[in-house]
Amino acid sequence: MLEYIEKSDLKFVALMVLCEPCLYFIFETNALKFTSSGQAGVVSSLEPVIIILLARMILKEKFPRLAYIGLAIALLGSVFLSIMSDVNELAPRPLLGNSLQLGAEILTCISVITTKYLMDKYPPFYLAGIAVMGGAIFFTSMCLFNGEPLHVVVSPSIFIVGYLGILTVVAYALYNYSMCTLSPSKVSPLLFLLPVSAVFFGWFFLGETLNMMQLASCLVIFLGIYICQTFSKHARKKEEKEALKKEEEAILTNNIQSEEKVETTV
C-alpha cells in the first residue's frame, strides 16, 4: 500500500497516522478515567475552533469574520449541552483528564490538517485505509508489548467489533472526502453536531432522558452552524466574483497591450 506514496510524503503520512488514530485514542481513553464525559465533551467542543485556527495559520485559509459569531454560538451551545448531559458522573482528577482530552483534540486537529495537505495527491479512501491499517498495527503491537494474549473468540461480539471497524473506515473516508471538496474551516463547524447526535441516539436507542435544556442547547448549536455556513457561503461567492473580475481585467489589459503592440508595429 505504501509503495504508491512518494518518499517526500512518507513523513506526513506517518504524522497523520501517529496523531490519529494512534495517540488520539490513547489520550482520549485515559482522559475518561480521570474526568467525566460531560467535561470531556466541553473540551472536545474546542476541536472545530482549533482546526480553523490551524487551517488559517498553516493552510492560509480565510474564514469570514462574521462567521466567528456563529462559531462562538455553536461552541456555547455545545458546552451547555455537555454540562446538562452529565449530572451523576465523577471526575477524580479533572485537571489531568481535561488536559489529556485537550491533547487528544490537538492531535486530531494536526491529523486533519495533514490529511488535507495529502488530499491533493491521494484519494480519501486510500488515506482512510492507511489510517485504519496503521492504527490496527499500532494497537496490536502495543498488546504484544504489554504481554496481553491475542485470541479470536467466535461470538456475537466479534460481529459487533467488525461492524464498528467497517463504520470507522467509512467514517474516515467520508470525512476525508468532505475535505476534498471543502476546506477544513468549512467542514469543522459541522463537528458541533457530534454531541447533538450522541444525545439523540442515546435517547432513541438507550432510552436516556432528554430534558428541555438539552433541546435548547441543540437548537443553539444548529443556529450557530447555520450562521457559520451562511456567512461562509456569502464570502465564497464574494471571492468568486472578485476572482472573475480580476480575470476579466487581466484579459482586457492583455487585449489593450496587444492592440498597442500591433499599432506600434504598423
mmCIF file of C-alpha atoms in Angstrom:
data_model
loop_
_atom_site.group_PDB
_atom_site.id
_atom_site.type_symbol
_atom_site.label_atom_id
_atom_site.label_comp_id
_atom_site.label_asym_id
_atom_site.label_seq_id
_atom_site.Cartn_x
_atom_site.Cartn_y
_atom_site.Cartn_z
ATOM 1 C CA MET A 1 0.000 0.000 0.000
ATOM 2 C CA LEU A 2 2.810 2.415 0.858
ATOM 3 C CA GLU A 3 4.651 1.891 -2.442
ATOM 4 C CA TYR A 4 2.294 4.375 -4.103
ATOM 5 C CA ILE A 5 3.298 7.152 -1.697
ATOM 6 C CA GLU A 6 6.094 9.495 -2.681
ATOM 7 C CA LYS A 7 9.109 9.404 -0.376
ATOM 8 C CA SER A 8 8.726 13.104 0.383
ATOM 9 C CA ASP A 9 5.187 12.430 1.703
ATOM 10 C CA LEU A 10 6.019 9.488 3.956
ATOM 11 C CA LYS A 11 6.718 11.748 6.934
ATOM 12 C CA PHE A 12 3.311 13.433 6.537
ATOM 13 C CA VAL A 13 1.531 10.078 6.269
ATOM 14 C CA ALA A 14 3.349 8.880 9.390
ATOM 15 C CA LEU A 15 2.339 12.076 11.233
ATOM 16 C CA MET A 16 -1.296 11.643 10.151
ATOM 17 C CA VAL A 17 -1.486 8.034 11.384
ATOM 18 C CA LEU A 18 0.507 8.708 14.571
ATOM 19 C CA CYS A 19 -1.742 11.590 15.621
ATOM 20 C CA GLU A 20 -4.984 9.823 14.755
ATOM 21 C CA PRO A 21 -5.899 7.075 15.422
ATOM 22 C CA CYS A 22 -2.787 6.020 17.398
ATOM 23 C CA LEU A 23 -2.046 8.709 20.001
ATOM 24 C CA TYR A 24 -5.538 10.215 19.855
ATOM 25 C CA PHE A 25 -7.274 7.139 21.299
ATOM 26 C CA ILE A 26 -4.575 6.680 23.940
ATOM 27 C CA PHE A 27 -5.099 10.240 25.165
ATOM 28 C CA GLU A 28 -8.899 10.084 24.987
ATOM 29 C CA THR A 29 -9.387 6.717 26.700
ATOM 30 C CA ASN A 30 -7.054 7.712 29.536
ATOM 31 C CA ALA A 31 -8.745 11.104 29.822
ATOM 32 C CA LEU A 32 -12.087 9.437 30.568
ATOM 33 C CA LYS A 33 -10.515 7.632 33.516
ATOM 34 C CA PHE A 34 -9.935 10.939 35.293
ATOM 35 C CA THR A 35 -12.730 13.227 34.116
ATOM 36 C CA SER A 36 -16.434 12.955 33.404
ATOM 37 C CA SER A 37 -17.837 12.527 29.898
ATOM 38 C CA GLY A 38 -19.565 15.901 30.249
ATOM 39 C CA GLN A 39 -16.329 17.757 30.974
ATOM 40 C CA ALA A 40 -14.602 15.809 28.183
ATOM 41 C CA GLY A 41 -17.405 16.904 25.865
ATOM 42 C CA VAL A 42 -16.796 20.536 26.764
ATOM 43 C CA VAL A 43 -13.093 20.175 25.914
ATOM 44 C CA SER A 44 -13.985 18.335 22.680
ATOM 45 C CA SER A 45 -16.013 21.370 21.653
ATOM 46 C CA LEU A 46 -12.728 23.195 21.123
ATOM 47 C CA GLU A 47 -11.818 20.921 18.185
ATOM 48 C CA PRO A 48 -13.550 22.955 15.426
ATOM 49 C CA VAL A 49 -12.014 26.156 16.805
ATOM 50 C CA ILE A 50 -8.510 24.628 16.823
ATOM 51 C CA ILE A 51 -8.965 23.290 13.278
ATOM 52 C CA ILE A 52 -9.987 26.711 11.971
ATOM 53 C CA LEU A 53 -7.028 28.396 13.670
ATOM 54 C CA LEU A 54 -4.555 25.817 12.331
ATOM 55 C CA ALA A 55 -6.081 25.975 8.842
ATOM 56 C CA ARG A 56 -5.700 29.728 8.882
ATOM 57 C CA MET A 57 -2.087 29.633 10.112
ATOM 58 C CA ILE A 58 -0.778 26.653 8.112
ATOM 59 C CA LEU A 59 -3.014 26.373 5.032
ATOM 60 C CA LYS A 60 -3.650 30.151 4.830
ATOM 61 C CA GLU A 61 -7.411 29.606 4.596
ATOM 62 C CA LYS A 62 -9.803 32.505 5.044
ATOM 63 C CA PHE A 63 -12.717 32.407 7.470
ATOM 64 C CA PRO A 64 -15.255 35.293 7.388
ATOM 65 C CA ARG A 65 -15.177 37.492 10.462
ATOM 66 C CA LEU A 66 -18.950 37.376 10.913
ATOM 67 C CA ALA A 67 -18.832 33.563 10.779
ATOM 68 C CA TYR A 68 -16.866 33.656 14.043
ATOM 69 C CA ILE A 69 -20.128 34.778 15.689
ATOM 70 C CA GLY A 70 -21.798 31.557 14.556
ATOM 71 C CA LEU A 71 -18.767 29.585 15.696
ATOM 72 C CA ALA A 72 -18.976 31.139 19.169
ATOM 73 C CA ILE A 73 -22.741 30.460 19.379
ATOM 74 C CA ALA A 74 -22.274 26.803 18.377
ATOM 75 C CA LEU A 75 -19.417 26.448 20.880
ATOM 76 C CA LEU A 76 -21.594 27.906 23.647
ATOM 77 C CA GLY A 77 -24.441 25.531 22.777
ATOM 78 C CA SER A 78 -22.091 22.548 22.753
ATOM 79 C CA VAL A 79 -20.680 23.471 26.171
ATOM 80 C CA PHE A 80 -24.164 23.767 27.684
ATOM 81 C CA LEU A 81 -25.255 20.501 26.067
ATOM 82 C CA SER A 82 -22.264 18.659 27.556
ATOM 83 C CA ILE A 83 -22.829 20.164 31.003
ATOM 84 C CA MET A 84 -26.544 19.401 31.025
ATOM 85 C CA SER A 85 -25.964 15.836 29.813
ATOM 86 C CA ASP A 86 -23.766 14.846 32.734
ATOM 87 C CA VAL A 87 -25.030 15.209 36.301
ATOM 88 C CA ASN A 88 -24.052 11.945 38.062
ATOM 89 C CA GLU A 89 -20.562 11.001 36.893
ATOM 90 C CA LEU A 90 -17.458 11.548 38.993
ATOM 91 C CA ALA A 91 -14.225 13.217 37.907
ATOM 92 C CA PRO A 92 -11.482 12.066 40.341
ATOM 93 C CA ARG A 93 -8.702 14.114 38.673
ATOM 94 C CA PRO A 94 -10.424 16.571 36.325
ATOM 95 C CA LEU A 95 -7.345 18.714 35.608
ATOM 96 C CA LEU A 96 -5.355 15.716 34.369
ATOM 97 C CA GLY A 97 -8.318 14.247 32.497
ATOM 98 C CA ASN A 98 -9.230 17.507 30.777
ATOM 99 C CA SER A 99 -5.579 18.124 29.868
ATOM 100 C CA LEU A 100 -5.376 14.686 28.242
ATOM 101 C CA GLN A 101 -8.613 15.366 26.364
ATOM 102 C CA LEU A 102 -7.256 18.695 25.143
ATOM 103 C CA GLY A 103 -4.124 16.884 23.958
ATOM 104 C CA ALA A 104 -6.343 14.432 22.077
ATOM 105 C CA GLU A 105 -8.167 17.274 20.324
ATOM 106 C CA ILE A 106 -4.883 18.931 19.321
ATOM 107 C CA LEU A 107 -3.667 15.602 17.908
ATOM 108 C CA THR A 108 -6.788 15.077 15.804
ATOM 109 C CA CYS A 109 -6.577 18.662 14.518
ATOM 110 C CA ILE A 110 -2.971 18.101 13.402
ATOM 111 C CA SER A 111 -4.118 14.914 11.676
ATOM 112 C CA VAL A 112 -6.913 16.797 9.883
ATOM 113 C CA ILE A 113 -4.561 19.490 8.575
ATOM 114 C CA THR A 114 -2.014 16.875 7.463
ATOM 115 C CA THR A 115 -4.751 14.878 5.733
ATOM 116 C CA LYS A 116 -5.923 17.985 3.888
ATOM 117 C CA TYR A 117 -2.373 18.548 2.643
ATOM 118 C CA LEU A 118 -2.179 14.947 1.355
ATOM 119 C CA MET A 119 -5.605 15.181 -0.323
ATOM 120 C CA ASP A 120 -4.104 16.918 -3.346
ATOM 121 C CA LYS A 121 -2.175 13.740 -4.234
ATOM 122 C CA TYR A 122 -4.065 10.757 -2.808
ATOM 123 C CA PRO A 123 -7.759 9.706 -2.780
ATOM 124 C CA PRO A 124 -9.734 9.858 0.503
ATOM 125 C CA PHE A 125 -10.443 6.106 0.777
ATOM 126 C CA TYR A 126 -6.751 5.377 0.278
ATOM 127 C CA LEU A 127 -5.758 7.643 3.182
ATOM 128 C CA ALA A 128 -8.605 6.249 5.311
ATOM 129 C CA GLY A 129 -7.346 2.713 4.684
ATOM 130 C CA ILE A 130 -3.806 3.695 5.672
ATOM 131 C CA ALA A 131 -5.088 5.298 8.896
ATOM 132 C CA VAL A 132 -7.133 2.230 9.877
ATOM 133 C CA MET A 133 -4.400 -0.265 8.990
ATOM 134 C CA GLY A 134 -1.783 1.828 10.776
ATOM 135 C CA GLY A 135 -3.970 2.002 13.876
ATOM 136 C CA ALA A 136 -4.567 -1.758 13.825
ATOM 137 C CA ILE A 137 -0.832 -2.482 13.594
ATOM 138 C CA PHE A 138 -0.038 0.078 16.313
ATOM 139 C CA PHE A 139 -2.534 -1.211 18.890
ATOM 140 C CA THR A 140 -1.822 -4.865 18.110
ATOM 141 C CA SER A 141 1.866 -4.171 18.692
ATOM 142 C CA MET A 142 1.039 -2.471 21.990
ATOM 143 C CA CYS A 143 -0.917 -5.522 23.129
ATOM 144 C CA LEU A 144 2.014 -7.796 22.316
ATOM 145 C CA PHE A 145 4.446 -5.419 24.017
ATOM 146 C CA ASN A 146 2.350 -5.408 27.199
ATOM 147 C CA GLY A 147 2.194 -9.212 27.158
ATOM 148 C CA GLU A 148 -1.559 -9.356 26.613
ATOM 149 C CA PRO A 149 -2.747 -12.557 24.894
ATOM 150 C CA LEU A 150 -4.254 -12.234 21.424
ATOM 151 C CA HIS A 151 -7.019 -14.704 20.624
ATOM 152 C CA VAL A 152 -10.117 -14.642 18.479
ATOM 153 C CA VAL A 153 -13.349 -15.806 20.061
ATOM 154 C CA VAL A 154 -16.246 -16.572 17.725
ATOM 155 C CA SER A 155 -19.208 -14.967 19.446
ATOM 156 C CA PRO A 156 -21.830 -12.296 18.693
ATOM 157 C CA SER A 157 -19.367 -9.700 19.999
ATOM 158 C CA ILE A 158 -16.963 -10.278 17.123
ATOM 159 C CA PHE A 159 -19.647 -9.244 14.656
ATOM 160 C CA ILE A 160 -20.195 -6.036 16.619
ATOM 161 C CA VAL A 161 -16.457 -5.326 16.537
ATOM 162 C CA GLY A 162 -16.395 -5.989 12.784
ATOM 163 C CA TYR A 163 -19.382 -3.698 12.313
ATOM 164 C CA LEU A 164 -17.626 -0.918 14.238
ATOM 165 C CA GLY A 165 -14.482 -1.460 12.172
ATOM 166 C CA ILE A 166 -16.411 -1.033 8.924
ATOM 167 C CA LEU A 167 -18.092 2.092 10.285
ATOM 168 C CA THR A 168 -14.688 3.507 11.232
ATOM 169 C CA VAL A 169 -13.340 3.039 7.700
ATOM 170 C CA VAL A 170 -16.459 4.593 6.159
ATOM 171 C CA ALA A 171 -16.397 7.500 8.621
ATOM 172 C CA TYR A 172 -12.744 8.290 7.908
ATOM 173 C CA ALA A 173 -13.332 8.026 4.152
ATOM 174 C CA LEU A 174 -16.401 10.296 4.165
ATOM 175 C CA TYR A 175 -14.647 12.854 6.359
ATOM 176 C CA ASN A 176 -11.628 12.822 4.061
ATOM 177 C CA TYR A 177 -13.862 13.149 1.002
ATOM 178 C CA SER A 178 -15.611 16.157 2.518
ATOM 179 C CA MET A 179 -12.237 17.857 2.858
ATOM 180 C CA CYS A 180 -11.527 17.098 -0.810
ATOM 181 C CA THR A 181 -14.434 19.275 -1.870
ATOM 182 C CA LEU A 182 -14.428 21.721 1.048
ATOM 183 C CA SER A 183 -11.772 23.283 3.263
ATOM 184 C CA PRO A 184 -11.222 22.234 6.912
ATOM 185 C CA SER A 185 -12.509 25.610 8.104
ATOM 186 C CA LYS A 186 -15.840 24.942 6.331
ATOM 187 C CA VAL A 187 -16.171 21.316 7.465
ATOM 188 C CA SER A 188 -15.102 21.760 11.097
ATOM 189 C CA PRO A 189 -18.198 23.715 12.331
ATOM 190 C CA LEU A 190 -20.265 20.622 11.491
ATOM 191 C CA LEU A 191 -18.341 18.778 14.223
ATOM 192 C CA PHE A 192 -20.582 20.577 16.715
ATOM 193 C CA LEU A 193 -23.269 18.093 15.593
ATOM 194 C CA LEU A 194 -21.387 15.249 17.318
ATOM 195 C CA PRO A 195 -22.736 15.918 20.841
ATOM 196 C CA VAL A 196 -26.194 16.503 19.339
ATOM 197 C CA SER A 197 -26.049 13.112 17.603
ATOM 198 C CA ALA A 198 -24.793 11.423 20.782
ATOM 199 C CA VAL A 199 -27.680 12.825 22.836
ATOM 200 C CA PHE A 200 -30.270 11.934 20.181
ATOM 201 C CA PHE A 201 -29.124 8.339 19.637
ATOM 202 C CA GLY A 202 -28.719 7.838 23.396
ATOM 203 C CA TRP A 203 -32.361 8.854 23.775
ATOM 204 C CA PHE A 204 -33.550 6.842 20.737
ATOM 205 C CA PHE A 205 -31.672 3.565 21.303
ATOM 206 C CA LEU A 206 -30.792 3.521 25.001
ATOM 207 C CA GLY A 207 -33.798 5.295 26.473
ATOM 208 C CA GLU A 208 -31.703 8.060 28.064
ATOM 209 C CA THR A 209 -33.516 11.176 29.253
ATOM 210 C CA LEU A 210 -33.665 14.287 27.112
ATOM 211 C CA ASN A 211 -34.537 17.444 29.037
ATOM 212 C CA MET A 212 -35.578 20.879 27.809
ATOM 213 C CA MET A 213 -32.145 22.421 28.424
ATOM 214 C CA GLN A 214 -30.567 19.813 26.175
ATOM 215 C CA LEU A 215 -33.111 20.526 23.429
ATOM 216 C CA ALA A 216 -32.473 24.263 23.778
ATOM 217 C CA SER A 217 -28.713 23.675 23.545
ATOM 218 C CA CYS A 218 -29.227 21.640 20.360
ATOM 219 C CA LEU A 219 -31.190 24.497 18.805
ATOM 220 C CA VAL A 220 -28.415 26.938 19.739
ATOM 221 C CA ILE A 221 -25.863 24.652 18.026
ATOM 222 C CA PHE A 222 -27.991 24.468 14.873
ATOM 223 C CA LEU A 223 -28.284 28.266 14.883
ATOM 224 C CA GLY A 224 -24.517 28.690 15.208
ATOM 225 C CA ILE A 225 -23.811 26.231 12.371
ATOM 226 C CA TYR A 226 -26.387 27.973 10.173
ATOM 227 C CA ILE A 227 -24.719 31.348 10.751
ATOM 228 C CA CYS A 228 -21.261 29.861 10.024
ATOM 229 C CA GLN A 229 -22.362 28.233 6.787
ATOM 230 C CA THR A 230 -24.381 31.244 5.618
ATOM 231 C CA PHE A 231 -21.577 33.767 6.041
ATOM 232 C CA SER A 232 -19.042 31.323 4.616
ATOM 233 C CA LYS A 233 -21.235 30.869 1.543
ATOM 234 C CA HIS A 234 -21.590 34.634 1.070
ATOM 235 C CA ALA A 235 -17.848 35.107 1.492
ATOM 236 C CA ARG A 236 -17.151 32.353 -1.042
ATOM 237 C CA LYS A 237 -19.458 33.987 -3.596
ATOM 238 C CA LYS A 238 -17.776 37.338 -2.996
ATOM 239 C CA GLU A 239 -14.333 35.777 -3.543
ATOM 240 C CA GLU A 240 -15.542 34.132 -6.764
ATOM 241 C CA LYS A 241 -16.881 37.467 -8.045
ATOM 242 C CA GLU A 242 -13.621 39.227 -7.198
ATOM 243 C CA ALA A 243 -11.597 36.486 -8.903
ATOM 244 C CA LEU A 244 -13.814 36.705 -12.005
ATOM 245 C CA LYS A 245 -13.466 40.490 -12.032
ATOM 246 C CA LYS A 246 -9.667 40.267 -11.808
ATOM 247 C CA GLU A 247 -9.632 37.712 -14.613
ATOM 248 C CA GLU A 248 -11.721 39.980 -16.844
ATOM 249 C CA GLU A 249 -9.465 42.936 -16.046
ATOM 250 C CA ALA A 250 -6.391 40.843 -16.899
ATOM 251 C CA ILE A 251 -7.927 39.793 -20.229
ATOM 252 C CA LEU A 252 -8.845 43.404 -21.024
ATOM 253 C CA THR A 253 -5.323 44.567 -20.147
ATOM 254 C CA ASN A 254 -3.784 41.912 -22.382
ATOM 255 C CA ASN A 255 -6.051 42.911 -25.253
ATOM 256 C CA ILE A 256 -5.098 46.569 -24.899
ATOM 257 C CA GLN A 257 -1.401 45.700 -24.786
ATOM 258 C CA SER A 258 -1.778 43.505 -27.883
ATOM 259 C CA GLU A 259 -3.510 46.306 -29.770
ATOM 260 C CA GLU A 260 -0.786 48.772 -28.754
ATOM 261 C CA LYS A 261 1.901 46.360 -29.997
ATOM 262 C CA VAL A 262 0.100 45.988 -33.331
ATOM 263 C CA GLU A 263 -0.218 49.765 -33.720
ATOM 264 C CA THR A 264 3.464 50.217 -32.835
ATOM 265 C CA THR A 265 4.491 47.623 -35.408
ATOM 266 C CA VAL A 266 2.392 49.280 -38.086
#
